[in-house]
Coordinates of C-alpha atoms in Angstrom, one line a residue:
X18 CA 0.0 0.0 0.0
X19 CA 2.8 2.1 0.8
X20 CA 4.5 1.7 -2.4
X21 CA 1.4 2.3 -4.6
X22 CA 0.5 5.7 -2.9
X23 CA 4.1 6.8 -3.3
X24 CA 3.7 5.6 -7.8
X25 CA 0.3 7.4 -7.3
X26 CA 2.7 10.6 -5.7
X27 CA 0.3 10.8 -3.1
X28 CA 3.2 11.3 -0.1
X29 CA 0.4 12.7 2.4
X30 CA -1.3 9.1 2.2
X31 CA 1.8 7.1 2.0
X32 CA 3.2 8.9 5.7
X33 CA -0.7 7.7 7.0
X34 CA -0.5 4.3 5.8
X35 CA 3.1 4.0 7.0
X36 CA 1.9 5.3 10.3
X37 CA -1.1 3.2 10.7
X38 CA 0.9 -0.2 9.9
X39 CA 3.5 1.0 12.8
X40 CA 0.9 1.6 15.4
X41 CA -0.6 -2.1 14.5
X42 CA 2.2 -3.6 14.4
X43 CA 3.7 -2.6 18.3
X44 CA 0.0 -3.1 19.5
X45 CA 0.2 -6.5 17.8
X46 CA 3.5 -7.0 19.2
X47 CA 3.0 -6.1 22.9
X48 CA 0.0 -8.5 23.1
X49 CA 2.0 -11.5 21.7
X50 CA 4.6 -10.5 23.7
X51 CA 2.4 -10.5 27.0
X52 CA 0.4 -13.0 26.1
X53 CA 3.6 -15.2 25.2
X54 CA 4.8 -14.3 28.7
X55 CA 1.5 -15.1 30.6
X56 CA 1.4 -18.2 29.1
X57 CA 4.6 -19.3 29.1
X58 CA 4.2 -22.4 31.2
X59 CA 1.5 -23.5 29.2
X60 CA 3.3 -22.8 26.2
X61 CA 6.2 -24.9 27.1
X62 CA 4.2 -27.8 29.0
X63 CA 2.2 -28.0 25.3
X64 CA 6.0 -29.0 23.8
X65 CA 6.7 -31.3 25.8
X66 CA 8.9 -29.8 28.2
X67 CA 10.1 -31.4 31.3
X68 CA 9.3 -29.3 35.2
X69 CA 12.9 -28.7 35.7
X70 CA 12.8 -26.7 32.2
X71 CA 9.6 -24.7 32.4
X72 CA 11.0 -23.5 35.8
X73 CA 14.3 -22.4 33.9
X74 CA 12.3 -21.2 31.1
X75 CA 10.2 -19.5 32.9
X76 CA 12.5 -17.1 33.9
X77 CA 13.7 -16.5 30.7
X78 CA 10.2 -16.0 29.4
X79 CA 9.2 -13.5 31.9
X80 CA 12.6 -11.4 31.4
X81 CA 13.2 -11.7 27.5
X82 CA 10.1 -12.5 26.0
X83 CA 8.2 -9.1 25.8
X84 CA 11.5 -7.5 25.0
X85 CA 11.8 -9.6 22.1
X86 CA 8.3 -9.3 20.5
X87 CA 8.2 -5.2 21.1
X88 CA 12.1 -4.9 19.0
X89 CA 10.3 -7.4 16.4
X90 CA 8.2 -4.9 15.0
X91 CA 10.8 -2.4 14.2
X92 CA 13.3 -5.0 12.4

């Protein structure tokens, strides 16, 4: 969308669509990223992990994970 508004020379329209596509995309992010982290125990119990590594994954979740998802959307 971006691309065609900028052919079409419409810059005004371009900026909004570029804007609109950053805000969705860190809202998007920060509720993976939260919900990731929430569910973390679940997430790693559904792939088979064992107790002693949801506990150890666990705290990596909680301290990396919404890190992660929020610097996603910029890259």
């Amino acid at each position: 969308m971006v691309s065609r508004r900028i052919g079409e020379k419409n810059y005004q329209e371009a900026a909004n669509v570029t804007f609109q596509l950053l805000v969705t995309g860190t809202v998007l992010a920060l509720a993976m990223g939260f919900l990731a982290t929430w569910y973390a125990a679940d997430l790693l119990a559904l792939l088979g992990a064992e107790a002693d590594v949801i506990e150890y994954g666990l705290r990596y979740a909680r301290s990396f994970l919404p890190v992660t998802w929020l610097s996603s959307c910029f890259f």
